[in-house]
């Protein structure tokens, strides 16, 4: 949207008419704020004093009805619309890279209701996730979706990128936990998916919008399963000789039990952790897990786990580490602990079957460490299934190029190398952070001819292509 | 433009979102620009060459300085540090938003934010003050919020002190503590110079204990006056602490109420977070025989009421904040919410529950009725 | 009266490091502060201006980024500021520093009272102030904890001595090296911050001050840092639990007397 001339003002008046003057922002100060999310490139850019991408308008609707009217206006004038929840995404999905409108969902933050008998909570999607969790906790429940962005991302954001929490191994990913939602389509129609998910009335409508990252519409309400708070949660840690035995043990465990937390660290990460635990450096692969639920059952499950781990030659490391880790897990994301500028870093999470996963780990490690000087690679597996597990692998470069443009180019080369190594060996381009801007260019490579299904849906729902351009490869 | 400490905090906060869930302003307006991190981001951009503009200044005033963000930060960073400095620069550059302008002018001229001459401050209390001695062991510092907006809370505290037989007095020309100026202008020499005057007025009473009704005043007296060199008496005590001690020692007798209610208690943000005080008010509520039902987020996790100052220039936002907190209170099943800070008392009465389901009870008024 | 305060910009943390090549303190790109004693010297200068009238100048010898610190000084109400900076000054010892500061003071119009901190936060030699006094041909009073005006118009100065306080009466020209406890520093004020916006920071380099490169810096310094090392104090600790405080205190005293005897 070219801001020159009076057309800017004409559109502004229409937007103000929908949400009220105080809920449309055009000031420079506010626009700057929406140009940076958790995407490394954007942060590095402003750290070097460069200006971030800016939207023309920021609108804050309070209801699905207002969203509907806004999208109709955007479609009429063919103005891009980027949906912004917490802006805490690491892939740049919320950034206003196409200018136009940023639709900040956070005024839609009400609790709609809790159906305790059915264990279902319904909220507006602009609610910060922690606040929904608090409403559940108040009544003795939990949504059991505990990501690191719990206190910063919105409910809508978690759905938009198909997020995961540390206890997903037992309680599922967000797409398992979401029951139903209300979505405003790009043409302004307000739709509801079915009240419960496990039906046989056609394809699952929820799953079309979950993970769509704002490209197919705006989610305005959502319902989630509630879980009773467990009677107990018990931690245990083990040190395996190597990752291979760790993976094998994990696979066996998953055949019998669903721990709530299961984390296997590669040799590099193990070296730094194990020193904190036992005070000396020791080689191997560290595993930290937790089982929770009814105590009697938890104790039996823990015994089964210990047997399995013993079978694979693991050393027992007690429960202290796990408890401390759980208590301090969020500390790692606060300034001073977290990775930050001037370092370059990224999480290239991927997920695969047990057959492939270790191969992928080594392929990615070599792809990064062998080809890029000064870059190190560390990984752990923290979300497990009966069929496989994911790798939460990070690359870290302590001294990236000073020049921001060079840094971006290097950053993208590293990403291509790592992600392609995963794809080449049966992995996928992302496990739970989403695609956003960062991996948009790799979607077609990943899907091949299957991409036309998404393109078809996109074209049908959003013929003018206004919803979050440049993202998700759509 | 910003101090090294402000820069360090801004650089830490600019890319971090972790305290977003507790910011009362951002959660009520839903505006990303009102989050602590947005203010950090803007500060960091100014330090890297962007101009400091009036609309950035406007954003810096959308904050109640309640400290929820600092309290949440596991690694000890404090957004209020750069927010206050940004406000100082707003004043210096003439960028104070139009809605805030009258308050900053008023506070520099009169000491209070209400545009009233300083001489009018104690007018609602002057009859009672007239009967008090000029010098006493205890000085009750009423504070601007109570004096101008809820004098009945001050009268209640005075009534309680009298019933306890305390040797106390109140300054008939009570100056401002400077807490309001500090919030609007940041910690500048203008606040510090006024602090000297106030400190002298306090010392001249010969009191050995200053009892403050407003936690804001206690905080500035205890945590800033000493390091500025504005020394006064031996001890500062909050009114809740003081009255609780009188009840504990038996000097003040509280009768249980006739009709017991389920009540909940609103921890004032500065009392719980800056002054680490939670227990005395709860002791007092129990003494009245009311059944206390805690809100899920209480103590240091309490939510600000919107605040006296924000309410004056952003009444809509303050109202949304108060309503969110009242929703918390209603969910406890209580029929009344007890407040112990004049800012909270007025905020919830003025901006709050329209349905009449929840009564707002000032703790001191309640105690005065029960003794 | 003309008051000149010499203020040094130092790293906030004593941990910021020593440059292994020059063996001098790393200054660029680390969070800075005004050397605490110098902050109090500056405050005292402002205080004396309020008593006697006149002008306060703040002078800093340092890296280019020290301009920020001088801007801060202006926001406190200082009238004029100057930065003495030149690559040729890098590595100057206290003697050369004092010489350079002295010439800068002359260039800025001279001083009746010069105020310095008694020692800097990073170097801690305490030498620069007395050396500056010599160059300026002034009386030097160190470890000052109080300055009062005398009825006769001279200064009544209290200084910390080894065994108590000393009272000195003196008249300008004079250099005072002050202790941190002499006063409470003020904060920037809205009025001074506004006035400060229009005041330029004068930069005085080697050429303006008339120095040759071989007269200053490492080359021109009669002393140089040979080695910097960290000293660890070892102490063995013994814990004794006594039945009460009196007994404990008596036991400790007995040990102290025994130790001091031989």
GROMACS .gro file of N, CA, C and O in nm, chain C residues 119-186:
model
  272
  964UNK      N    1   4.125   0.912   4.416
  964UNK     CA    2   4.190   0.812   4.332
  964UNK      C    3   4.086   0.754   4.238
  964UNK      O    4   3.966   0.757   4.267
  965UNK      N    5   4.132   0.700   4.127
  965UNK     CA    6   4.036   0.651   4.028
  965UNK      C    7   3.997   0.507   4.058
  965UNK      O    8   4.069   0.433   4.125
  966UNK      N    9   3.885   0.470   4.006
  966UNK     CA   10   3.827   0.338   4.028
  966UNK      C   11   3.910   0.228   3.964
  966UNK      O   12   3.919   0.117   4.016
  967UNK      N   13   3.975   0.260   3.850
  967UNK     CA   14   4.048   0.155   3.781
  967UNK      C   15   4.198   0.157   3.812
  967UNK      O   16   4.255   0.057   3.853
  968UNK      N   17   4.263   0.271   3.803
  968UNK     CA   18   4.407   0.277   3.826
  968UNK      C   19   4.444   0.279   3.973
  968UNK      O   20   4.535   0.212   4.017
  969UNK      N   21   4.364   0.358   4.047
  969UNK     CA   22   4.380   0.366   4.193
  969UNK      C   23   4.518   0.409   4.240
  969UNK      O   24   4.559   0.374   4.350
  970UNK      N   25   4.592   0.486   4.158
  970UNK     CA   26   4.725   0.528   4.206
  970UNK      C   27   4.712   0.645   4.302
  970UNK      O   28   4.793   0.661   4.394
  971UNK      N   29   4.612   0.732   4.279
  971UNK     CA   30   4.597   0.852   4.362
  971UNK      C   31   4.704   0.956   4.333
  971UNK      O   32   4.720   1.053   4.406
  972UNK      N   33   4.778   0.939   4.223
  972UNK     CA   34   4.892   1.027   4.196
  972UNK      C   35   4.858   1.147   4.110
  972UNK      O   36   4.922   1.252   4.119
  973UNK      N   37   4.759   1.129   4.023
  973UNK     CA   38   4.734   1.233   3.923
  973UNK      C   39   4.700   1.367   3.987
  973UNK      O   40   4.747   1.471   3.942
  974UNK      N   41   4.616   1.364   4.092
  974UNK     CA   42   4.575   1.492   4.152
  974UNK      C   43   4.694   1.572   4.207
  974UNK      O   44   4.712   1.689   4.171
  975UNK      N   45   4.779   1.513   4.292
  975UNK     CA   46   4.893   1.592   4.341
  975UNK      C   47   4.987   1.636   4.228
  975UNK      O   48   5.039   1.747   4.230
  976UNK      N   49   5.004   1.550   4.128
  976UNK     CA   50   5.091   1.587   4.015
  976UNK      C   51   5.032   1.704   3.939
  976UNK      O   52   5.104   1.795   3.894
  977UNK      N   53   4.901   1.705   3.925
  977UNK     CA   54   4.834   1.816   3.857
  977UNK      C   55   4.855   1.945   3.936
  977UNK      O   56   4.880   2.052   3.880
  978UNK      N   57   4.845   1.933   4.068
  978UNK     CA   58   4.865   2.052   4.152
  978UNK      C   59   5.005   2.111   4.132
  978UNK      O   60   5.022   2.233   4.124
  979UNK      N   61   5.103   2.023   4.121
  979UNK     CA   62   5.240   2.070   4.100
  979UNK      C   63   5.250   2.146   3.967
  979UNK      O   64   5.303   2.257   3.959
  980UNK      N   65   5.193   2.085   3.862
  980UNK     CA   66   5.199   2.150   3.731
  980UNK      C   67   5.128   2.285   3.734
  980UNK      O   68   5.168   2.378   3.665
  981UNK      N   69   5.021   2.292   3.814
  981UNK     CA   70   4.943   2.415   3.822
  981UNK      C   71   4.997   2.511   3.929
  981UNK      O   72   4.943   2.618   3.950
  982UNK      N   73   5.101   2.467   3.995
  982UNK     CA   74   5.159   2.548   4.102
  982UNK      C   75   5.055   2.585   4.207
  982UNK      O   76   5.041   2.702   4.246
  983UNK      N   77   4.980   2.487   4.250
  983UNK     CA   78   4.873   2.510   4.347
  983UNK      C   79   4.899   2.429   4.474
  983UNK      O   80   4.965   2.325   4.469
  984UNK      N   81   4.835   2.475   4.582
  984UNK     CA   82   4.830   2.394   4.703
  984UNK      C   83   4.745   2.272   4.673
  984UNK      O   84   4.646   2.283   4.601
  985UNK      N   85   4.782   2.159   4.726
  985UNK     CA   86   4.703   2.038   4.706
  985UNK      C   87   4.658   1.982   4.839
  985UNK      O   88   4.741   1.960   4.928
  986UNK      N   89   4.533   1.963   4.856
  986UNK     CA   90   4.481   1.899   4.977
  986UNK      C   91   4.412   1.770   4.935
  986UNK      O   92   4.320   1.773   4.852
  987UNK      N   93   4.458   1.658   4.990
  987UNK     CA   94   4.401   1.529   4.949
  987UNK      C   95   4.308   1.473   5.056
  987UNK      O   96   4.307   1.519   5.170
  988UNK      N   97   4.233   1.372   5.019
  988UNK     CA   98   4.140   1.303   5.110
  988UNK      C   99   4.042   1.399   5.177
  988UNK      O  100   4.011   1.387   5.295
  989UNK      N  101   3.991   1.494   5.099
  989UNK     CA  102   3.901   1.595   5.154
  989UNK      C  103   3.763   1.535   5.180
  989UNK      O  104   3.707   1.467   5.093
  990UNK      N  105   3.710   1.561   5.302
  990UNK     CA  106   3.575   1.513   5.329
  990UNK      C  107   3.475   1.625   5.358
  990UNK      O  108   3.356   1.601   5.370
  991UNK      N  109   3.525   1.746   5.370
  991UNK     CA  110   3.430   1.857   5.389
  991UNK      C  111   3.496   1.988   5.347
  991UNK      O  112   3.615   2.009   5.372
  992UNK      N  113   3.418   2.072   5.279
  992UNK     CA  114   3.468   2.205   5.242
  992UNK      C  115   3.364   2.307   5.286
  992UNK      O  116   3.246   2.297   5.250
  993UNK      N  117   3.408   2.402   5.366
  993UNK     CA  118   3.314   2.507   5.410
  993UNK      C  119   3.373   2.643   5.382
  993UNK      O  120   3.494   2.659   5.371
  994UNK      N  121   3.284   2.739   5.367
  994UNK     CA  122   3.333   2.876   5.345
  994UNK      C  123   3.360   2.939   5.480
  994UNK      O  124   3.283   2.922   5.574
  995UNK      N  125   3.469   3.006   5.488
  995UNK     CA  126   3.511   3.078   5.607
  995UNK      C  127   3.452   3.219   5.603
  995UNK      O  128   3.428   3.273   5.498
  996UNK      N  129   3.431   3.276   5.724
  996UNK     CA  130   3.381   3.414   5.729
  996UNK      C  131   3.473   3.508   5.652
  996UNK      O  132   3.429   3.605   5.592
  997UNK      N  133   3.603   3.475   5.656
  997UNK     CA  134   3.699   3.563   5.591
  997UNK      C  135   3.709   3.539   5.440
  997UNK      O  136   3.792   3.598   5.373
  998UNK      N  137   3.625   3.450   5.389
  998UNK     CA  138   3.624   3.426   5.244
  998UNK      C  139   3.718   3.317   5.198
  998UNK      O  140   3.725   3.286   5.078
  999UNK      N  141   3.790   3.257   5.289
  999UNK     CA  142   3.877   3.148   5.246
  999UNK      C  143   3.805   3.015   5.271
  999UNK      O  144   3.690   3.013   5.312
 1000UNK      N  145   3.872   2.908   5.243
 1000UNK     CA  146   3.809   2.776   5.255
 1000UNK      C  147   3.855   2.706   5.382
 1000UNK      O  148   3.973   2.707   5.415
 1001UNK      N  149   3.759   2.647   5.449
 1001UNK     CA  150   3.790   2.564   5.567
 1001UNK      C  151   3.773   2.420   5.521
 1001UNK      O  152   3.664   2.377   5.488
 1002UNK      N  153   3.886   2.348   5.518
 1002UNK     CA  154   3.885   2.215   5.458
 1002UNK      C  155   3.912   2.110   5.563
 1002UNK      O  156   4.006   2.121   5.643
 1003UNK      N  157   3.831   2.006   5.564
 1003UNK     CA  158   3.854   1.893   5.654
 1003UNK      C  159   3.904   1.777   5.571
 1003UNK      O  160   3.845   1.743   5.468
 1004UNK      N  161   4.014   1.717   5.613
 1004UNK     CA  162   4.064   1.602   5.540
 1004UNK      C  163   4.087   1.485   5.632
 1004UNK      O  164   4.107   1.501   5.752
 1005UNK      N  165   4.082   1.368   5.574
 1005UNK     CA  166   4.105   1.245   5.650
 1005UNK      C  167   4.255   1.224   5.662
 1005UNK      O  168   4.326   1.221   5.563
 1006UNK      N  169   4.298   1.206   5.785
 1006UNK     CA  170   4.440   1.175   5.805
 1006UNK      C  171   4.448   1.035   5.864
 1006UNK      O  172   4.345   0.974   5.892
 1007UNK      N  173   4.566   0.985   5.882
 1007UNK     CA  174   4.581   0.848   5.934
 1007UNK      C  175   4.511   0.826   6.066
 1007UNK      O  176   4.454   0.723   6.093
 1008UNK      N  177   4.520   0.929   6.151
 1008UNK     CA  178   4.462   0.912   6.284
 1008UNK      C  179   4.354   1.012   6.315
 1008UNK      O  180   4.356   1.076   6.419
 1009UNK      N  181   4.262   1.031   6.225
 1009UNK     CA  182   4.154   1.125   6.253
 1009UNK      C  183   4.139   1.226   6.142
 1009UNK      O  184   4.166   1.198   6.026
 1010UNK      N  185   4.090   1.343   6.176
 1010UNK     CA  186   4.064   1.446   6.076
 1010UNK      C  187   4.156   1.566   6.098
 1010UNK      O  188   4.188   1.600   6.212
 1011UNK      N  189   4.193   1.627   5.986
 1011UNK     CA  190   4.276   1.747   5.994
 1011UNK      C  191   4.196   1.865   5.943
 1011UNK      O  192   4.122   1.852   5.844
 1012UNK      N  193   4.212   1.979   6.004
 1012UNK     CA  194   4.141   2.100   5.960
 1012UNK      C  195   4.243   2.195   5.897
 1012UNK      O  196   4.346   2.225   5.957
 1013UNK      N  197   4.216   2.236   5.776
 1013UNK     CA  198   4.310   2.323   5.704
 1013UNK      C  199   4.237   2.446   5.653
 1013UNK      O  200   4.128   2.435   5.598
 1014UNK      N  201   4.296   2.561   5.671
 1014UNK     CA  202   4.241   2.683   5.613
 1014UNK      C  203   4.327   2.722   5.495
 1014UNK      O  204   4.450   2.727   5.508
 1015UNK      N  205   4.267   2.750   5.383
 1015UNK     CA  206   4.348   2.786   5.267
 1015UNK      C  207   4.267   2.872   5.172
 1015UNK      O  208   4.145   2.877   5.177
 1016UNK      N  209   4.341   2.940   5.084
 1016UNK     CA  210   4.275   3.022   4.984
 1016UNK      C  211   4.308   2.973   4.845
 1016UNK      O  212   4.418   2.922   4.823
 1017UNK      N  213   4.217   2.994   4.750
 1017UNK     CA  214   4.251   2.960   4.612
 1017UNK      C  215   4.368   3.046   4.568
 1017UNK      O  216   4.389   3.154   4.624
 1018UNK      N  217   4.448   3.003   4.468
 1018UNK     CA  218   4.427   2.879   4.389
 1018UNK      C  219   4.463   2.753   4.469
 1018UNK      O  220   4.560   2.751   4.542
 1019UNK      N  221   4.379   2.650   4.449
 1019UNK     CA  222   4.395   2.529   4.530
 1019UNK      C  223   4.339   2.409   4.455
 1019UNK      O  224   4.247   2.422   4.373
 1020UNK      N  225   4.399   2.293   4.480
 1020UNK     CA  226   4.344   2.170   4.422
 1020UNK      C  227   4.298   2.080   4.535
 1020UNK      O  228   4.371   2.057   4.632
 1021UNK      N  229   4.175   2.032   4.524
 1021UNK     CA  230   4.118   1.944   4.627
 1021UNK      C  231   4.096   1.806   4.567
 1021UNK      O  232   4.030   1.793   4.464
 1022UNK      N  233   4.153   1.704   4.633
 1022UNK     CA  234   4.126   1.566   4.592
 1022UNK      C  235   4.031   1.507   4.694
 1022UNK      O  236   4.067   1.489   4.811
 1023UNK      N  237   3.907   1.480   4.653
 1023UNK     CA  238   3.800   1.450   4.749
 1023UNK      C  239   3.772   1.302   4.763
 1023UNK      O  240   3.797   1.222   4.672
 1024UNK      N  241   3.720   1.268   4.880
 1024UNK     CA  242   3.674   1.131   4.908
 1024UNK      C  243   3.529   1.114   4.868
 1024UNK      O  244   3.453   1.212   4.860
 1025UNK      N  245   3.488   0.989   4.848
 1025UNK     CA  246   3.351   0.961   4.806
 1025UNK      C  247   3.247   1.010   4.905
 1025UNK      O  248   3.139   1.050   4.870
 1026UNK      N  249   3.278   1.009   5.031
 1026UNK     CA  250   3.177   1.041   5.131
 1026UNK      C  251   3.153   1.189   5.151
 1026UNK      O  252   3.078   1.229   5.240
 1027UNK      N  253   3.213   1.274   5.069
 1027UNK     CA  254   3.206   1.417   5.094
 1027UNK      C  255   3.066   1.473   5.071
 1027UNK      O  256   3.029   1.573   5.131
 1028UNK      N  257   2.989   1.413   4.987
 1028UNK     CA  258   2.857   1.467   4.957
 1028UNK      C  259   2.769   1.361   4.894
 1028UNK      O  260   2.812   1.248   4.873
 1029UNK      N  261   2.644   1.399   4.867
 1029UNK     CA  262   2.553   1.314   4.790
 1029UNK      C  263   2.542   1.374   4.651
 1029UNK      O  264   2.513   1.493   4.639
 1030UNK      N  265   2.565   1.293   4.550
 1030UNK     CA  266   2.562   1.350   4.414
 1030UNK      C  267   2.420   1.381   4.371
 1030UNK      O  268   2.325   1.315   4.411
 1031UNK      N  269   2.409   1.485   4.290
 1031UNK     CA  270   2.278   1.522   4.241
 1031UNK      C  271   2.244   1.441   4.117
 1031UNK      O  272   2.328   1.373   4.059
   0.00000   0.00000   0.00000
